[in-house]
Coordinates of C-alpha atoms and ligand atoms in Angstrom, one line a residue:
M1 CA 87.0 94.9 125.3
K2 CA 87.9 95.0 121.7
T3 CA 85.4 92.8 118.6
I4 CA 87.6 91.6 115.8
L5 CA 86.0 90.8 112.8
A6 CA 87.2 87.9 110.9
I7 CA 86.2 87.8 107.1
I8 CA 87.0 83.8 106.0
A9 CA 86.6 83.9 102.1
S10 CA 86.7 80.2 101.5
P11 CA 83.5 78.4 101.6
R12 CA 85.3 75.4 103.2
K13 CA 83.7 74.7 106.9
L14 CA 86.7 74.2 108.9
G15 CA 89.0 75.1 106.4
N16 CA 92.5 76.4 106.3
S17 CA 90.9 80.0 106.2
E18 CA 89.1 79.7 109.1
I19 CA 91.2 77.9 111.3
M20 CA 94.3 80.1 110.6
A21 CA 91.7 83.4 111.1
K22 CA 90.4 82.0 114.4
E23 CA 94.8 80.7 115.6
I24 CA 95.5 84.7 114.9
S25 CA 92.6 85.6 117.2
R26 CA 93.9 83.0 119.9
C27 CA 97.7 84.4 119.6
I28 CA 95.9 88.5 119.8
E29 CA 96.4 89.1 123.7
T30 CA 94.3 92.5 123.9
P31 CA 91.0 91.0 125.2
H32 CA 88.2 90.7 122.2
R33 CA 85.9 89.2 121.1
L34 CA 85.8 87.2 118.0
N35 CA 83.1 88.1 114.9
L36 CA 82.9 86.0 112.0
L37 CA 81.8 86.1 108.7
R38 CA 82.1 83.8 105.7
L39 CA 81.5 85.8 103.1
S40 CA 80.0 82.6 100.9
D41 CA 76.7 82.8 103.5
F42 CA 76.1 86.5 101.7
H43 CA 74.3 87.5 99.0
I44 CA 76.8 89.4 97.0
R45 CA 75.8 90.3 93.3
P46 CA 78.5 91.7 90.6
C47 CA 78.7 95.4 90.7
T48 CA 77.5 97.0 87.6
G49 CA 79.5 100.1 87.3
C50 CA 76.3 101.9 87.2
Y51 CA 78.2 104.6 89.7
Q52 CA 75.1 105.5 91.5
C53 CA 76.9 104.6 95.3
L54 CA 79.0 107.8 94.8
F55 CA 76.1 110.0 95.1
K56 CA 73.1 111.0 96.9
S57 CA 72.5 108.0 99.3
K58 CA 76.3 106.7 99.1
R59 CA 74.3 103.4 99.0
C60 CA 74.9 100.7 96.3
V61 CA 71.8 100.2 94.5
L62 CA 71.8 96.7 94.4
K63 CA 69.5 94.3 96.9
D64 CA 71.6 91.9 98.4
D65 CA 73.9 91.7 101.6
L66 CA 76.6 94.4 100.9
D67 CA 75.4 96.8 103.6
L68 CA 74.8 93.6 106.0
I69 CA 78.6 93.0 105.7
L70 CA 80.1 96.7 105.6
D71 CA 77.7 97.2 109.4
A72 CA 79.7 94.7 110.1
M73 CA 83.3 95.7 108.8
A74 CA 82.5 99.4 110.7
A75 CA 81.3 97.6 114.3
A76 CA 84.9 96.2 114.5
D77 CA 87.9 97.8 115.7
A78 CA 90.1 95.6 113.6
L79 CA 90.3 93.3 110.7
I80 CA 91.7 89.7 110.2
L81 CA 91.1 88.4 106.3
A82 CA 91.6 85.2 105.5
V83 CA 91.7 83.7 101.5
P84 CA 92.1 80.9 99.9
T85 CA 94.0 80.8 96.6
Y86 CA 91.8 79.6 93.6
F87 CA 93.8 79.4 90.3
L88 CA 96.8 81.8 91.1
G89 CA 94.5 83.8 92.7
A90 CA 91.7 85.3 95.6
N91 CA 88.9 83.0 94.9
A92 CA 86.2 85.1 93.3
E93 CA 83.9 85.2 96.2
L94 CA 86.4 88.2 97.7
K95 CA 86.6 89.6 94.0
V96 CA 82.7 90.1 93.9
L97 CA 82.8 92.0 97.2
L98 CA 86.0 94.2 96.5
D99 CA 84.2 95.4 92.8
R100 CA 81.5 97.0 95.2
G101 CA 84.6 98.7 96.6
L102 CA 83.1 101.8 95.6
A103 CA 80.4 101.8 97.7
F104 CA 82.9 101.5 100.7
Y105 CA 83.6 105.3 100.1
G106 CA 80.1 105.5 101.7
Y107 CA 81.8 103.9 105.2
A108 CA 85.2 105.7 104.5
E109 CA 84.7 107.3 107.9
K110 CA 83.8 104.7 110.0
L111 CA 86.4 102.0 108.3
W112 CA 89.0 104.8 107.6
G113 CA 92.5 104.2 109.4
K114 CA 91.2 100.6 111.2
P115 CA 94.3 97.7 112.2
A116 CA 94.1 94.5 109.6
V117 CA 95.7 92.0 108.9
G118 CA 95.0 89.2 105.9
V119 CA 96.5 85.7 105.4
A120 CA 96.6 84.4 101.8
I121 CA 96.6 80.5 101.8
A122 CA 97.3 78.2 99.2
G123 CA 97.7 74.6 98.8
I124 CA 101.0 74.3 97.1
E125 CA 104.3 76.1 98.2
G126 CA 104.9 78.8 95.4
L127 CA 101.9 78.9 94.0
E128 CA 100.2 81.8 96.2
G129 CA 100.5 83.4 92.5
Y130 CA 99.1 86.8 93.2
T131 CA 96.2 86.5 96.1
P132 CA 98.5 88.0 98.5
L133 CA 98.1 91.3 95.7
V134 CA 94.4 91.0 96.3
V135 CA 94.2 90.5 99.7
E136 CA 96.8 93.9 100.4
S137 CA 94.1 95.4 97.5
F138 CA 91.1 94.4 99.7
L139 CA 92.4 96.2 102.7
K140 CA 94.0 99.5 100.7
M141 CA 90.2 99.7 98.9
L142 CA 88.7 99.0 102.6
L143 CA 91.0 102.0 104.1
C144 CA 92.4 99.9 106.4
D145 CA 96.0 100.5 108.1
I146 CA 97.3 96.9 107.1
K147 CA 99.5 96.2 109.9
A148 CA 101.0 92.5 108.0
V149 CA 99.9 90.0 105.6
R150 CA 101.5 87.1 105.2
V151 CA 101.2 83.3 102.8
A152 CA 100.9 80.4 104.6
Y153 CA 100.5 76.8 103.2
G154 CA 98.4 74.1 103.2
A155 CA 96.1 72.1 100.8
L156 CA 94.0 70.0 102.6
P157 CA 91.5 71.2 105.3
G158 CA 93.4 71.5 108.9
E159 CA 96.7 70.4 106.8
I160 CA 97.6 73.6 107.7
F161 CA 99.2 73.1 111.4
V162 CA 100.2 69.8 110.4
D163 CA 103.8 71.7 111.2
S164 CA 104.5 74.7 113.4
A165 CA 105.7 77.3 110.6
N166 CA 102.3 78.4 110.0
K167 CA 101.1 78.6 114.1
S168 CA 104.3 81.2 113.7
I169 CA 103.0 83.1 111.1
A170 CA 99.7 83.0 113.5
A171 CA 101.5 84.3 116.4
E172 CA 103.0 87.3 113.9
L173 CA 99.8 88.4 112.5
G174 CA 98.3 88.0 115.9
R175 CA 101.1 90.1 117.5
A176 CA 101.2 92.8 114.4
L177 CA 97.5 93.6 114.4
F178 CA 97.7 95.7 117.5
A179 CA 101.0 96.9 117.1
P180 CA 101.6 100.4 116.8
A181 CA 103.8 99.9 113.4
P182 CA 103.2 97.4 110.6
A183 CA 105.4 94.5 111.1
K184 CA 108.4 94.6 108.6
N185 CA 108.7 92.8 105.4
E186 CA 111.7 93.5 103.3
P187 CA 111.7 94.1 100.7
S188 CA 108.7 96.6 100.6
C189 CA 107.5 100.0 99.0
P190 CA 108.6 102.2 100.9
L191 CA 105.7 104.3 100.7
C192 CA 102.7 101.8 100.6
G193 CA 104.4 98.4 102.1
G194 CA 103.1 96.8 99.0
Q195 CA 104.8 93.4 98.0
V196 CA 104.8 93.2 94.7
F197 CA 106.3 94.8 91.7
R198 CA 106.4 95.3 88.2
F199 CA 110.3 95.6 86.2
L200 CA 109.9 98.9 83.9
G201 CA 113.2 98.3 82.5
A202 CA 116.3 98.9 83.7
D203 CA 116.1 99.3 87.1
R204 CA 113.1 101.0 87.1
V205 CA 109.7 98.9 88.7
K206 CA 106.5 100.2 89.9
C207 CA 104.9 98.9 93.4
M208 CA 101.4 97.3 91.8
L209 CA 99.4 98.0 95.4
C210 CA 100.3 102.1 95.2
S211 CA 101.3 102.2 91.7
N212 CA 104.1 104.4 92.4
T213 CA 107.3 103.9 90.3
G214 CA 111.2 103.9 91.3
T215 CA 114.3 102.3 91.3
L216 CA 115.6 98.8 92.1
C217 CA 118.9 98.4 94.3
I218 CA 121.1 95.8 95.5
M219 CA 123.0 97.0 97.7
E220 CA 126.7 95.3 99.0
N221 CA 125.4 93.3 101.5
G222 CA 122.2 92.1 99.1
R223 CA 119.9 94.0 100.7
L224 CA 116.9 94.9 97.9
V225 CA 116.3 98.8 98.8
F226 CA 113.2 100.3 96.6
E227 CA 113.2 103.7 96.3
I228 CA 110.0 104.9 95.3
Q229 CA 108.3 108.7 94.3
R230 CA 105.0 109.4 94.7
G231 CA 103.5 109.9 91.1
G232 CA 100.7 111.8 89.5
H233 CA 97.7 109.7 89.9
D234 CA 99.0 106.8 92.4
L235 CA 96.5 105.1 95.2
F236 CA 95.6 107.4 98.2
L237 CA 97.6 106.9 101.6
T238 CA 96.2 109.2 103.0
Q239 CA 92.3 110.1 104.5
A240 CA 92.4 113.4 102.4
E241 CA 93.6 111.5 99.5
A242 CA 91.4 109.1 99.5
V243 CA 88.3 112.1 99.9
R244 CA 90.0 113.5 97.0
H245 CA 89.5 110.5 94.8
G246 CA 86.1 110.2 95.5
Q247 CA 85.7 113.6 94.7
W248 CA 87.4 113.0 91.3
L249 CA 85.4 109.9 90.6
R250 CA 82.1 111.9 90.9
Q251 CA 83.1 114.2 88.9
M252 CA 83.3 112.3 85.8
K253 CA 79.6 112.2 85.4
D254 CA 80.5 115.7 84.3
R255 CA 83.4 114.7 82.1
F256 CA 80.3 112.1 81.0
L257 CA 77.9 114.5 80.7
A258 CA 80.0 117.1 78.8
Q259 CA 81.0 114.2 76.4
K260 CA 78.0 112.4 76.3
S261 CA 76.7 112.5 72.4
T262 CA 80.6 112.1 71.5
L263 CA 80.7 109.1 73.5
K264 CA 77.4 107.8 72.6
K265 CA 78.3 108.0 69.0
I266 CA 81.3 106.2 69.5
A267 CA 79.9 103.5 71.4
A268 CA 76.8 103.4 68.5
A269 CA 79.4 102.6 65.4
Y270 CA 79.5 98.7 67.1
R271 CA 75.7 98.7 67.9
R272 CA 76.2 95.9 64.9
G273 CA 78.5 92.9 64.8
G274 CA 78.7 89.7 66.5
T275 CA 76.3 87.1 67.4
W276 CA 75.6 86.9 71.0
I277 CA 75.6 83.6 72.4
K278 CA 72.7 83.5 75.5
P279 CA 72.4 80.9 78.6
A280 CA 68.7 78.7 78.6
P281 CA 66.8 80.7 81.1
Q282 CA 66.8 78.7 84.2
P283 CA 64.3 77.2 86.5
A284 CA 64.3 79.8 89.4
D285 CA 66.3 79.2 92.1
T286 CA 68.0 75.7 91.6
P287 CA 70.1 74.5 94.9
D288 CA 73.5 73.8 94.5
P289 CA 73.7 70.1 95.2
A290 CA 75.6 69.7 99.1
P291 CA 79.2 68.9 98.6
D292 CA 80.5 65.5 99.4
E293 CA 82.7 64.8 103.2
P294 CA 86.3 65.2 101.7
Ligands
FMN1 C1 89.6 75.7 92.5 C2 90.6 76.1 93.4 C3 91.9 76.4 92.6 C4 92.9 76.1 93.4 N1 94.4 76.7 92.8 C5 95.5 76.7 93.8 C6 96.6 77.5 93.2 O1 96.4 78.3 91.9 N2 97.7 77.6 94.1 C7 97.3 76.7 95.3 O2 98.9 76.9 96.0 N3 96.8 76.3 95.7 C8 95.5 76.4 95.0 N4 94.4 75.5 95.5 C9 94.4 75.1 96.6 C10 93.8 75.7 98.1 O3 94.6 77.3 97.9 C11 94.1 75.5 99.3 O4 93.4 73.8 99.7 C12 93.8 76.2 100.5 O5 94.2 75.4 101.6 C13 92.3 76.3 100.6 O6 92.0 77.1 101.8 P1 90.4 76.4 102.8 O7 90.8 75.2 103.4 O8 90.2 78.0 103.2 O9 89.3 76.4 101.3 C14 93.4 75.7 95.1 C15 92.1 75.1 95.5 C16 90.7 74.7 94.7 C17 89.6 74.5 95.6

């Protein structure tokens, strides 16, 4: 029996992200147990950029629930990620966790190649913004084998299944999760499957997931075809490249030590200037008020 972990980025109980993830699970033919993890149930502190997780223990030094979440991901056979759009992007809970991604390297062997599907939920058709890119980036940084990422629209809790179109998306994601090859999603980057591009001028484009560049051709039948070549410092596409990227990050420490006095001198010139506005001291741990029922 497989174990599938659904990561729900929305704090809204029985909201569209949660019911979409459960519907995807219902559409998976492989017998499985569904574990659910709502990010807002966990205490995840923002990354402080200290890089210590790349060294020695390979664990983050911040005391919070990060390892609990990574252990649950590592223990699963496959992942479903469901993320609500807040102001044209993924909600902050997912981004706070993604920012701790340097600590994912400590789990690389357990996470590499785990099948995963993702869904970006948006309330207004066309206003999903860059949420699909964040969903793809999160799964890529987790070193997953991304089988499909789709957008589904629904605003009010439950609205996502008022009509049947989103049930078809759930069924497609359910079928894709344990399929041997990723679900087709044309047009996409032939190297990494990314679906978001930046136009660089003329016919040149850059894939915003793997960072490789190339050309966009419009075929006679109107089909868009991307020809993308590997670049110098793109996102790792193989396990060996991910290991090399980890090594590259670790050698930053040597680079820092070699230039430490120059760097300190540059920064010291900016010690003075401006007035910092600081928050008033807060009484410890005032709980948020409970939300009203919609
Ligand atoms: C603070 C906030 C910002 C939102 N911004 C957007 C947005 O930019 N685009 C959009 O299509 N929907 C937006 N929505 C709507 C949600 O994406 C939508 O209600 C979704 O179903 C929420 O998923 P959930 O039910 O899993 O929480 C926003 C909702 C909230 C609460």
